[in-house]
Coordinates of C-alpha atoms (C1' of nucleotides) in Angstrom, one line a residue:
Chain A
X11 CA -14.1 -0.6 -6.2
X12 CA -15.3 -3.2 -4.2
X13 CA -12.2 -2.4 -2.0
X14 CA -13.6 0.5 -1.5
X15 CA -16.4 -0.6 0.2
X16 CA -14.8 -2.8 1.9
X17 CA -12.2 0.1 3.1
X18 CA -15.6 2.1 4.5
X19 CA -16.9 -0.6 5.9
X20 CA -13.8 -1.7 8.1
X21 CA -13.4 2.4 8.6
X22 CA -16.7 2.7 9.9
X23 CA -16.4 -0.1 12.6
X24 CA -18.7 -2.6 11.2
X25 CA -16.3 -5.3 11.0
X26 CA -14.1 -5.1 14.6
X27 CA -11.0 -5.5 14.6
X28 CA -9.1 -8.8 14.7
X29 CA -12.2 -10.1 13.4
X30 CA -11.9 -13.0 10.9
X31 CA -12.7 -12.2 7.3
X32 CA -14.8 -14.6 5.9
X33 CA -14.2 -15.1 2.0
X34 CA -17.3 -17.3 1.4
X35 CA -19.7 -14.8 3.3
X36 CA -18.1 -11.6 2.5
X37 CA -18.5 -12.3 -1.1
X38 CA -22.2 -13.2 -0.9
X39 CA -22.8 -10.1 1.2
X40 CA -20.8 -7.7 -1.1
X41 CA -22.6 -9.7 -4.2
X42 CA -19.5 -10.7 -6.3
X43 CA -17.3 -13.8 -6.3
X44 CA -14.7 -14.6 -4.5
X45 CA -12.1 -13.6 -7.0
X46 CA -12.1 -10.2 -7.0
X47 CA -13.0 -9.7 -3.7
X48 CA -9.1 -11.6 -3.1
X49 CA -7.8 -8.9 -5.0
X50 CA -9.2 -6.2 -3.1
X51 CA -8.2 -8.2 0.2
X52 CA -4.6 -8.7 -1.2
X53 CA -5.0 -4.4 -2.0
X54 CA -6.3 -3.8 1.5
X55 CA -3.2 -6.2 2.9
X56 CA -0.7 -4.2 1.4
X57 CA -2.1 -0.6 2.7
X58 CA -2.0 -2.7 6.2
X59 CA -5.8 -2.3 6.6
X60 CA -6.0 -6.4 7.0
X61 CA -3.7 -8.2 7.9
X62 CA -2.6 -11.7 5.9
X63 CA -1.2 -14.8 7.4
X64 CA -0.8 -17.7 5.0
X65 CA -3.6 -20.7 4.7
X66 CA -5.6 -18.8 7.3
X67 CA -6.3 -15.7 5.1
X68 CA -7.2 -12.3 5.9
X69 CA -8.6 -10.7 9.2
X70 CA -8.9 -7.1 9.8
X71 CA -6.2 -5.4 11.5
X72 CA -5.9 -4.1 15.6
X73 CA -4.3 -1.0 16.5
X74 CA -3.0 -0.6 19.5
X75 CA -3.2 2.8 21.2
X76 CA 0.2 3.3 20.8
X77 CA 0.3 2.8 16.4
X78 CA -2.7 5.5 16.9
X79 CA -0.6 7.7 18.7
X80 CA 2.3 7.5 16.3
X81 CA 0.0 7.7 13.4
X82 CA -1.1 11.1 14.3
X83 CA 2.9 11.9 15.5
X84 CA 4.0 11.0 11.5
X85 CA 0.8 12.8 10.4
X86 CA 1.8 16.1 12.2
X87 CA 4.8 16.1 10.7
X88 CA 3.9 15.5 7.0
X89 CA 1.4 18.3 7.3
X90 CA 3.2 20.6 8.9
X91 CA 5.9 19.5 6.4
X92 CA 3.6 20.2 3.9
X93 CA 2.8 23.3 4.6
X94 CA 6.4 24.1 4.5
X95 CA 6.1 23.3 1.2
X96 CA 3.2 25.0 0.1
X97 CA 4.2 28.4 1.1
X98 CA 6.8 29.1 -1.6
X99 CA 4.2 27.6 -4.0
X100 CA 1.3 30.2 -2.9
X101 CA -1.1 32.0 -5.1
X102 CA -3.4 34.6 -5.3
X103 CA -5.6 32.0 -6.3
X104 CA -4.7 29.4 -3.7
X105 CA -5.3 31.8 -1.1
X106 CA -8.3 32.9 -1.8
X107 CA -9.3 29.2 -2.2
X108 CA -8.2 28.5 1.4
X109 CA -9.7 31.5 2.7
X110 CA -13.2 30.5 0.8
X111 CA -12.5 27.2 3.2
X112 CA -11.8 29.3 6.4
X113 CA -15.3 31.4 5.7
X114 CA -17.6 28.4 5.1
X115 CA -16.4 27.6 8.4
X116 CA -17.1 30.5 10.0
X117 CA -20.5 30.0 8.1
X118 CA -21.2 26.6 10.0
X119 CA -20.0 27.7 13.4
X120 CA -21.6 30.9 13.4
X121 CA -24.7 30.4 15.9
X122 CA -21.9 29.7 18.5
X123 CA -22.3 26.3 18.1
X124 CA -22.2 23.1 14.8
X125 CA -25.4 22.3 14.2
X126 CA -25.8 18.4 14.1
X127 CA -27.1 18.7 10.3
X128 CA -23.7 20.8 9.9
X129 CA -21.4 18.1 11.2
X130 CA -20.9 16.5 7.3
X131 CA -20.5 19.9 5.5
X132 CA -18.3 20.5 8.0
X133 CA -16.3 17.4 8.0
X134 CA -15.9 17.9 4.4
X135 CA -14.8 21.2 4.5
X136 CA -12.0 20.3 6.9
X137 CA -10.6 17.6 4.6
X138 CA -11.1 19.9 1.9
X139 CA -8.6 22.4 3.8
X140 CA -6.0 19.9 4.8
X141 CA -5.9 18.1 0.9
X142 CA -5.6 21.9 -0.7
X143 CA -2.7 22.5 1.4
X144 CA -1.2 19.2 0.3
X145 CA -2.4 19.9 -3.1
X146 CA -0.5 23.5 -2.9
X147 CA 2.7 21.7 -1.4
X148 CA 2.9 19.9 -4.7
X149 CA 4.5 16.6 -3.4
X150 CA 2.2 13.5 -4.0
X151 CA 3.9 11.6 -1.2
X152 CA 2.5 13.6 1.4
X153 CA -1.1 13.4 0.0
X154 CA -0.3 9.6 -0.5
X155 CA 0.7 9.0 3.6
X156 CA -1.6 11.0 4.8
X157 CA -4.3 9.6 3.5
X158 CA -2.8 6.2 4.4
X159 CA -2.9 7.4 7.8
X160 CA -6.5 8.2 7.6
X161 CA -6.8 4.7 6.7
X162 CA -6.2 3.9 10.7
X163 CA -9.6 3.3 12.9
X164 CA -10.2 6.1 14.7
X165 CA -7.4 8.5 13.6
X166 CA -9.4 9.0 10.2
X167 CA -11.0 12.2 9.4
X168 CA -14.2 10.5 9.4
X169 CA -14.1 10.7 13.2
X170 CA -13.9 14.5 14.7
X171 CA -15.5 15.3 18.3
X172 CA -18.1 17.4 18.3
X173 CA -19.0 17.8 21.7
X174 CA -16.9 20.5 22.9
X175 CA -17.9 23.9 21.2
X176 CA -14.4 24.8 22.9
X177 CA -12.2 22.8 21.0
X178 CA -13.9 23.0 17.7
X179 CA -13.7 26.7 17.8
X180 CA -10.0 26.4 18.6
X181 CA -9.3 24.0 15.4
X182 CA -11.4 26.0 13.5
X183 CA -9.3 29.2 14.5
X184 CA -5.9 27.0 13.7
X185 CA -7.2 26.9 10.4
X186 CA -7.7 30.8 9.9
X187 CA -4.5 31.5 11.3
X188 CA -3.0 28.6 8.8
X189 CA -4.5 30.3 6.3
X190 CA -2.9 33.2 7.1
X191 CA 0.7 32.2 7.0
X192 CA 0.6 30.9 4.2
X193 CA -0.9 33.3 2.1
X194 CA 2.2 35.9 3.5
X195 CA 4.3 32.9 2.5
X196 CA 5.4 31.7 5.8
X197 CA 5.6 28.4 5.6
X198 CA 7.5 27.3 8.7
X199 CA 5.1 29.6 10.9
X200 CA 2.1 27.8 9.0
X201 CA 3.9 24.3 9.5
X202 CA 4.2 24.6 13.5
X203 CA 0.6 25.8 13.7
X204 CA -0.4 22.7 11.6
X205 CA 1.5 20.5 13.8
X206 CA 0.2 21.6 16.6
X207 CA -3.3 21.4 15.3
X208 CA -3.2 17.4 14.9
X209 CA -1.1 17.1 18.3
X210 CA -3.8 18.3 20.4
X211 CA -6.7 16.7 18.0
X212 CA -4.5 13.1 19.2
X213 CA -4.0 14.1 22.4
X214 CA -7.7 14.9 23.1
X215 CA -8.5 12.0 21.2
X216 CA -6.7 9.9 23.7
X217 CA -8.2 11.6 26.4
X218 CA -11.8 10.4 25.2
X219 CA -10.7 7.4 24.1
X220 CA -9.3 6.4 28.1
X221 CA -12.4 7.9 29.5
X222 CA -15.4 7.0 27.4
X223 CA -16.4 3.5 25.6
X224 CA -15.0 3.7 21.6
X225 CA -18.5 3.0 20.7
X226 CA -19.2 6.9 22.1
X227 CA -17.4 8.3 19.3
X228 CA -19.2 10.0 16.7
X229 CA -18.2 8.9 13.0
X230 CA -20.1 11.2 10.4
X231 CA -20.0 9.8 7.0
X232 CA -19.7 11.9 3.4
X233 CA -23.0 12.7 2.2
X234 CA -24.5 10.7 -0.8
X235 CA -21.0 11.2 -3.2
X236 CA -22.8 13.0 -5.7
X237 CA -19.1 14.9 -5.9
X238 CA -16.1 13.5 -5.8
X239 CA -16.7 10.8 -8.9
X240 CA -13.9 9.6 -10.7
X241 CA -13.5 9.6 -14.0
X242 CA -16.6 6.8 -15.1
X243 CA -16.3 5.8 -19.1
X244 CA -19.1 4.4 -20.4
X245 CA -20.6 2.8 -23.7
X246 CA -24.0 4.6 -25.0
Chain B
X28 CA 5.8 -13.9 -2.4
X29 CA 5.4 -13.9 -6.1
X30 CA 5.0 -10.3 -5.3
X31 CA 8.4 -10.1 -3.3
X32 CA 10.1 -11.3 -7.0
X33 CA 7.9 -9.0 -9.1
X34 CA 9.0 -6.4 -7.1
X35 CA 12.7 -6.8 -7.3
X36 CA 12.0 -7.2 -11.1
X37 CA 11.1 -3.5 -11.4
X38 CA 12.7 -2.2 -8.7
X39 CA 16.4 -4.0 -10.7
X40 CA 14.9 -2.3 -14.1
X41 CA 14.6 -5.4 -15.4
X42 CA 11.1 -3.7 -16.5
X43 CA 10.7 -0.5 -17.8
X44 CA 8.9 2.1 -16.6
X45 CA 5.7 2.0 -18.4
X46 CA 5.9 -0.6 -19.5
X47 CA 2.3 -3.3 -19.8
X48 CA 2.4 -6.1 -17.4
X49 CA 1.0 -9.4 -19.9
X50 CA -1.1 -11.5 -17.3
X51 CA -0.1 -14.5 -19.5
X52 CA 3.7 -13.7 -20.4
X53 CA 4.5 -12.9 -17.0
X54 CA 2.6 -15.7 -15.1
X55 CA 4.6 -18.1 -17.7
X56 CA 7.5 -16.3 -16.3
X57 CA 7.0 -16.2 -12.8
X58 CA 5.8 -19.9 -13.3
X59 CA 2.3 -19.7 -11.2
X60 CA -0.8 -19.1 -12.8
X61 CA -2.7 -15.9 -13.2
X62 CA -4.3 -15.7 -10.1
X63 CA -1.5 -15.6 -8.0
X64 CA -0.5 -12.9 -10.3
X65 CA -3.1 -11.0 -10.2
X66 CA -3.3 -10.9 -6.7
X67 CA 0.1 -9.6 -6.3
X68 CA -0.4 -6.8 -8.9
X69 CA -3.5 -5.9 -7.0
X70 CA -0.9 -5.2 -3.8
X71 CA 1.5 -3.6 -5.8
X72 CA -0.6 -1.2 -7.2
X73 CA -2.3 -0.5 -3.8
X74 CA 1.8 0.1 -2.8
X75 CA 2.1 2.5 -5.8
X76 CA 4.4 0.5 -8.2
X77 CA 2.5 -0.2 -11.1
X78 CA -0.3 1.3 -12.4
X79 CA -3.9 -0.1 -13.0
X80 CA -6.6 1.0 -15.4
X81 CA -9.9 -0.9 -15.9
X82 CA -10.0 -3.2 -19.1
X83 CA -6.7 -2.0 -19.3
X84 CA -4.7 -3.8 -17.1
X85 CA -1.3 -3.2 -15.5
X86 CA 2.0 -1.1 -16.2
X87 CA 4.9 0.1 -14.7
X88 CA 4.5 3.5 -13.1
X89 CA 6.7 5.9 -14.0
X90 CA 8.4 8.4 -11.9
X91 CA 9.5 11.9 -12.6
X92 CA 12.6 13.3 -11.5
X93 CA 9.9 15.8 -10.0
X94 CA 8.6 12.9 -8.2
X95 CA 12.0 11.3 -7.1
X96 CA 12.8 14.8 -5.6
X97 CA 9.8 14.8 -3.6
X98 CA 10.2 11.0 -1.9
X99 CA 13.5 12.1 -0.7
X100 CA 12.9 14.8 0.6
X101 CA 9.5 13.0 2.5
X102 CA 12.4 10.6 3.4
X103 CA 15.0 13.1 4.8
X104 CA 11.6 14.6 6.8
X105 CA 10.7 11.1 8.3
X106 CA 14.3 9.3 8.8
X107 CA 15.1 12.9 10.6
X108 CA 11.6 12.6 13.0
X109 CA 12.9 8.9 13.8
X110 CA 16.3 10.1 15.1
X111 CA 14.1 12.5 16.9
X112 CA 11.9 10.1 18.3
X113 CA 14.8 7.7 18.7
X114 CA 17.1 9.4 21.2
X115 CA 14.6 9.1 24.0
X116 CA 14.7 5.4 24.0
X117 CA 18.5 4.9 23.4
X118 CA 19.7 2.1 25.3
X119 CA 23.8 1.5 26.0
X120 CA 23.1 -1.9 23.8
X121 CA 21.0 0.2 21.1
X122 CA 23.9 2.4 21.1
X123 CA 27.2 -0.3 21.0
X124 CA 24.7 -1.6 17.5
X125 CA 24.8 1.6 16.0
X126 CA 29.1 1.7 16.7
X127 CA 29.2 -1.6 15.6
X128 CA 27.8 -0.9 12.5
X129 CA 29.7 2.1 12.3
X130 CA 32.8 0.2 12.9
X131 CA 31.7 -2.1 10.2
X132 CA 31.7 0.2 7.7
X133 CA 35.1 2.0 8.7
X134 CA 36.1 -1.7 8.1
X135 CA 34.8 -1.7 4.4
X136 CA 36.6 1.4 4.0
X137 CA 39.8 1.1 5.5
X138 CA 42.1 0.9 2.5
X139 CA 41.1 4.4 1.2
X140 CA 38.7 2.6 -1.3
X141 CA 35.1 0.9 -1.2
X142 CA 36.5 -2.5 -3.3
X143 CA 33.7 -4.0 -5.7
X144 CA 33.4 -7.1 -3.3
X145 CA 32.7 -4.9 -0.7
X146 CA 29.7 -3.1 -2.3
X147 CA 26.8 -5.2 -1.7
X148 CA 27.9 -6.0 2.3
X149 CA 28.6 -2.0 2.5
X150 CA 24.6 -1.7 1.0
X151 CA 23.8 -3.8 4.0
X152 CA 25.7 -2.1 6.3
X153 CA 23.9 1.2 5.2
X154 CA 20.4 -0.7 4.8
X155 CA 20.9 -1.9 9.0
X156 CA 22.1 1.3 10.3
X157 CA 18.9 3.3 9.2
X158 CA 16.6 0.8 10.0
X159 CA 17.9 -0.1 13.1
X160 CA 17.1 3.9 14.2
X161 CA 13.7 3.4 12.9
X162 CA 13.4 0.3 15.1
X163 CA 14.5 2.6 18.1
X164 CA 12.0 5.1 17.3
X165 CA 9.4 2.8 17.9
X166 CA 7.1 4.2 15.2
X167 CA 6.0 1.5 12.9
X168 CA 4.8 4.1 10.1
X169 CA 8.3 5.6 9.6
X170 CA 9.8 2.5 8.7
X171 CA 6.6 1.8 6.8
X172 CA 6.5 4.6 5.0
X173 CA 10.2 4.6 4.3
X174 CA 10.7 1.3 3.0
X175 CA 7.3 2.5 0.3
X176 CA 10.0 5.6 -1.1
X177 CA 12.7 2.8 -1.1
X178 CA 10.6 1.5 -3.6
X179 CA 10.3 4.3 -6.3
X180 CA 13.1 3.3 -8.7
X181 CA 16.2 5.0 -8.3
X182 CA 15.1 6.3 -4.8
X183 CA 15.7 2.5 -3.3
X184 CA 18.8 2.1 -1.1
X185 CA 19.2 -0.6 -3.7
X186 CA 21.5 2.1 -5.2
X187 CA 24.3 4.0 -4.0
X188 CA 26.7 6.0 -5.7
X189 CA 30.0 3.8 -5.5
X190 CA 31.9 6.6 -7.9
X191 CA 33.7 9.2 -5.5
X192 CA 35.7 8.2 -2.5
X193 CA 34.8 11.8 -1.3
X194 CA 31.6 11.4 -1.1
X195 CA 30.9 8.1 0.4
X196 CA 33.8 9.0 3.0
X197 CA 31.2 11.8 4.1
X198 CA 28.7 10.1 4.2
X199 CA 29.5 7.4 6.5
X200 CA 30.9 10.0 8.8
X201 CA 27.5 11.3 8.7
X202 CA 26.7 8.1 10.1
X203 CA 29.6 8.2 13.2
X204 CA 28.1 11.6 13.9
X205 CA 24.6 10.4 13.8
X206 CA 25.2 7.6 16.0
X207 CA 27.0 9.8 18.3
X208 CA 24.3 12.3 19.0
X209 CA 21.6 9.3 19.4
X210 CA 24.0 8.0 21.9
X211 CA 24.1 11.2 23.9
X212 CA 20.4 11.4 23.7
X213 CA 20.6 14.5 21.1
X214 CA 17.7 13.2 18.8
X215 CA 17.4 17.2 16.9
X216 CA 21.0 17.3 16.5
X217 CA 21.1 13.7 15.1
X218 CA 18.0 14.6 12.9
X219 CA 19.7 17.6 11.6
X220 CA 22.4 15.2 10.3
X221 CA 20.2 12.8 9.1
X222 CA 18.1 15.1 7.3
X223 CA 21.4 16.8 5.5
X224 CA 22.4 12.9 5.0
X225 CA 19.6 12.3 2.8
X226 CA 18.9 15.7 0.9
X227 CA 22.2 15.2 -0.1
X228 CA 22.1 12.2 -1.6
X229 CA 19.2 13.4 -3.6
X230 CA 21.1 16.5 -5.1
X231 CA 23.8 14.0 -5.9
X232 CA 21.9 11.6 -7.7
X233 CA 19.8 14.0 -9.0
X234 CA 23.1 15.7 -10.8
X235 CA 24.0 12.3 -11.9
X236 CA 20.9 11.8 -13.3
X237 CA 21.0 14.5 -15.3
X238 CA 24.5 14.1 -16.4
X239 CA 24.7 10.5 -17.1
X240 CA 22.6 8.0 -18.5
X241 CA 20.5 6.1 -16.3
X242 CA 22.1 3.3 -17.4
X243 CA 25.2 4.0 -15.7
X244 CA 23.2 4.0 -12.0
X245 CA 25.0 1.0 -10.1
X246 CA 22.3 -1.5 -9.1
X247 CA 23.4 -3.5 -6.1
X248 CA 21.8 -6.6 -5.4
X249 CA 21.7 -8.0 -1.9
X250 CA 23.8 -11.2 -1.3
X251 CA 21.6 -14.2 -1.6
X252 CA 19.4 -14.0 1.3
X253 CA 20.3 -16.8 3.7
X254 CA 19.4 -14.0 6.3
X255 CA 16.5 -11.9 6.3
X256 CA 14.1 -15.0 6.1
X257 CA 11.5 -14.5 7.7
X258 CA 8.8 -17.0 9.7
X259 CA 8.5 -20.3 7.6
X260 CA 7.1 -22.7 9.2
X261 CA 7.0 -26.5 7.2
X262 CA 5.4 -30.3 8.1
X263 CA 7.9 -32.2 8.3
Chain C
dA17 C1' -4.2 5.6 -51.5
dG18 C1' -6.1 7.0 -47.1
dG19 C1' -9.4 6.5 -43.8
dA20 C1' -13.5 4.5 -41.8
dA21 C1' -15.9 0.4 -40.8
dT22 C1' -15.9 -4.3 -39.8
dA23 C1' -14.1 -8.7 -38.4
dA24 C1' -10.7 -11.6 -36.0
dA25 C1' -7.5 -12.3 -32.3
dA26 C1' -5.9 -11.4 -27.9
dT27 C1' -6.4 -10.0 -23.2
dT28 C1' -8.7 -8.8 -19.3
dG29 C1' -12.0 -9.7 -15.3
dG30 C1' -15.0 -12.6 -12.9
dA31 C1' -16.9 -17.3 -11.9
dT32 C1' -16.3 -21.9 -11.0
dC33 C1' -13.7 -25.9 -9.9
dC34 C1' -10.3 -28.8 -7.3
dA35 C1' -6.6 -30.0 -4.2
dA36 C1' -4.3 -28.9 0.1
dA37 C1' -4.5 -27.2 4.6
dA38 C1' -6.8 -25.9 8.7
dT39 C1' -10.5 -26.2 11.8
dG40 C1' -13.8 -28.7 14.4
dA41 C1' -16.1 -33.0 15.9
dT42 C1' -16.1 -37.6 17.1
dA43 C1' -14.2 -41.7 18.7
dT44 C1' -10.6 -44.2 21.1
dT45 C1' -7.3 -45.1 24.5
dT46 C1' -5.2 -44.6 28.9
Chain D
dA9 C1' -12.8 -38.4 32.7
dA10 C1' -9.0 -36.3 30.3
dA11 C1' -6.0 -36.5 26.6
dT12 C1' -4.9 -38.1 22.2
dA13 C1' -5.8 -39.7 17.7
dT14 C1' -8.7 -40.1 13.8
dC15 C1' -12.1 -38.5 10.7
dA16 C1' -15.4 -35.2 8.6
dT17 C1' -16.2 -30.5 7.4
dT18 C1' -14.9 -26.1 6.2
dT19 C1' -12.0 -22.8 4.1
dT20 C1' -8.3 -21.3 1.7
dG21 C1' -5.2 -20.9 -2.6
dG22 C1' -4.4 -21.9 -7.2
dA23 C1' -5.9 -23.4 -11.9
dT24 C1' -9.1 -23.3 -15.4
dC25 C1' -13.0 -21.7 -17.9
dC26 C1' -16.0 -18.2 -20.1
dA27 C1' -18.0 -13.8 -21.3
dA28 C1' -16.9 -9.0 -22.2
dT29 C1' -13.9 -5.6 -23.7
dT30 C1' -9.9 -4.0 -26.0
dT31 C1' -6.6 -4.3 -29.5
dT32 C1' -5.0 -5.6 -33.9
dA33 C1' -5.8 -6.9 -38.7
dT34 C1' -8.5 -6.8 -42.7
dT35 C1' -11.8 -5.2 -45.8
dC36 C1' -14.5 -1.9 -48.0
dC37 C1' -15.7 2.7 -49.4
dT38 C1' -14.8 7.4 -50.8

DNA sequence: AGGAATAAAATTGGATCCAAAATGATATTT
DNA sequence: AAATATCATTTTGGATCCAATTTTATTCCT
């Protein structure tokens, strides 16, 4: 829990990498001792978001260009692999779901371009797409590396590049036609579109990030999470 | 490092699945005090081997065969993308390692029999050869993400069916095969091999699993590890 | 006697404390 | 003046302590 801060926090770029992470401070700023904030260090070590070296504690991890490259190569492959998966596991149900996906889309793009207020709901509804198909494929392990790849700077979902109405269009159109595979149970068809999908998103990543400063790239974060609360027991 | 023995602990059995983790038992145990402890559940929950709820503590995960069917065949996906990725950057010295370990295992096997003495160096044997490919590949996350299904119980290299001569015979010509291809830069070909190398050995345990008790399931320790230490550096 | 309510024990989670190591600063020597 | 050595400060890692919650045991009531 206060992992998970700490997780949005490194994700978002306030803390650069190969920065030194500060137990004393840290703690003070999050507000809780240093005890459990070592635990969610030692949880953030392990999912390789910091890394550990022995009497000189914890400093956040730097990816080279090349780990960000193969990040998305493994992702591509899991979801395509997913979707492989999925498409023997399709419903009526399921399809409609990703379709509803596929139309909210078309929703935000329709003026022929996304809306700055539009870049969250859309965000979400992209992660929303790719997790349903995971969900669909019915193998946890996929979800689980995935999301671990997501974990990386820059190749998380909490980065995608607006700027080109092009592009956008394109991924949105990868999605439809995803959508459409699957639901006539063709998984392998669904599977190379998918991997194609996040090849180009890391190639054109790339692109930007060799031409333009890092600092250029737009990171939209979830809305207030109003949704997406766990399970909270409490005592009246 | 306290984590490194808990882990072998479960991943031997020696814990069932499950099973609650007592802060206090197990930190007598391990002799170090609870926050070491504590700190090294923390990363093995993050790494998915045990299971935390608030107030509640830890415990064992447990895996279903459902679950055990899906990290292989996440496995077979990945280890047969790093033979893809591999045959690119084959070098004639990458390649003589890969014969050399091949030779070393038509060593173990040369009498028409795996003997008992030979188990745990033939484990080795098997461990080196695949990660050596996934060194090759040059993709950190596919040896990452590997080594996390190694550690689901019964999915771990840790364990290889010793029974039929048939079967292991086949297996390590899998291997010759594999290490072929790489060396004559056919990374799909060697993928296909690898992938058929691994779903196999799931259907196999998978039978046995069903037919036998779990019990029966060989657990092969690694020799005492004068190798594999890693960076210690000590005042003199 | 069975079940609910209450009390006692145990266990967890967080805070504080202390020793060992590392970092940084100052002094000393060449 | 530069390099080394010594000392002080900071920071980490582990142990202990304490409050809060859960679990277990006991008592009480229907």
């Amino acid at each position: 829990m206060v992992g998970e801060r700490l997780r949005e926090v490194i994700l978002r770029g306030e803390l650069q990498p190969g920065e030194k992470l500060h137990q004393n401070r840290l703690a003070e700023q999050l507000g809780v001792s240093r005890t459990p904030l070592r635990t969610a260090l030692a949880a953030l070590a392990d999912s390789g978001l910091v890394v550990y070296e022995s009497n000189c504690g914890y400093r956040v991890r730097e990816f080279s260009p090349e780990q960000i490259r193969g990040a998305f190569i493994v992702r591509a492959e899991l979801e395509a692999l997913a979707c492989t998966l999925a498409a023997p596991n399709m419903t009526d149900a399921f399809a409609q779901q990703l379709f509803d996906f596929v139309a909210e889309g078309d929703r935000l793009l329709a003026g022929g371009q996304l809306l700055e207020d539009n870049h969250a709901p859309y965000r979400e509804m992209n992660v929303s797409f790719h997790k349903l198909i995971q969900t669909i494929a019915g193998n946890p392990w996929i979800a689980d590396f995935v999301a671990r790849l997501h974990n990386v700077p820059l190749t998380s979902d909490r980065i995608i590049l607006w700027e080109h109405w092009k592009i956008i269009h394109r991924s949105h159109d990868d999605h439809r036609r995803i959508a459409e595979a699957l639901s006539h149970g063709n998984g392998m068809r669904a599977g190379a579109i998918m991997r194609e999908h996040v090849l180009f998103a890391m190639d054109y990543l790339l692109s930007q990030l060799n031409s333009q400063s890092e600092g250029a790239l737009r990171i939209v974060p979830a809305r207030a999470n109003t949704q997406n609360r766990k399970t909270s027991k409490r005592k009246p």
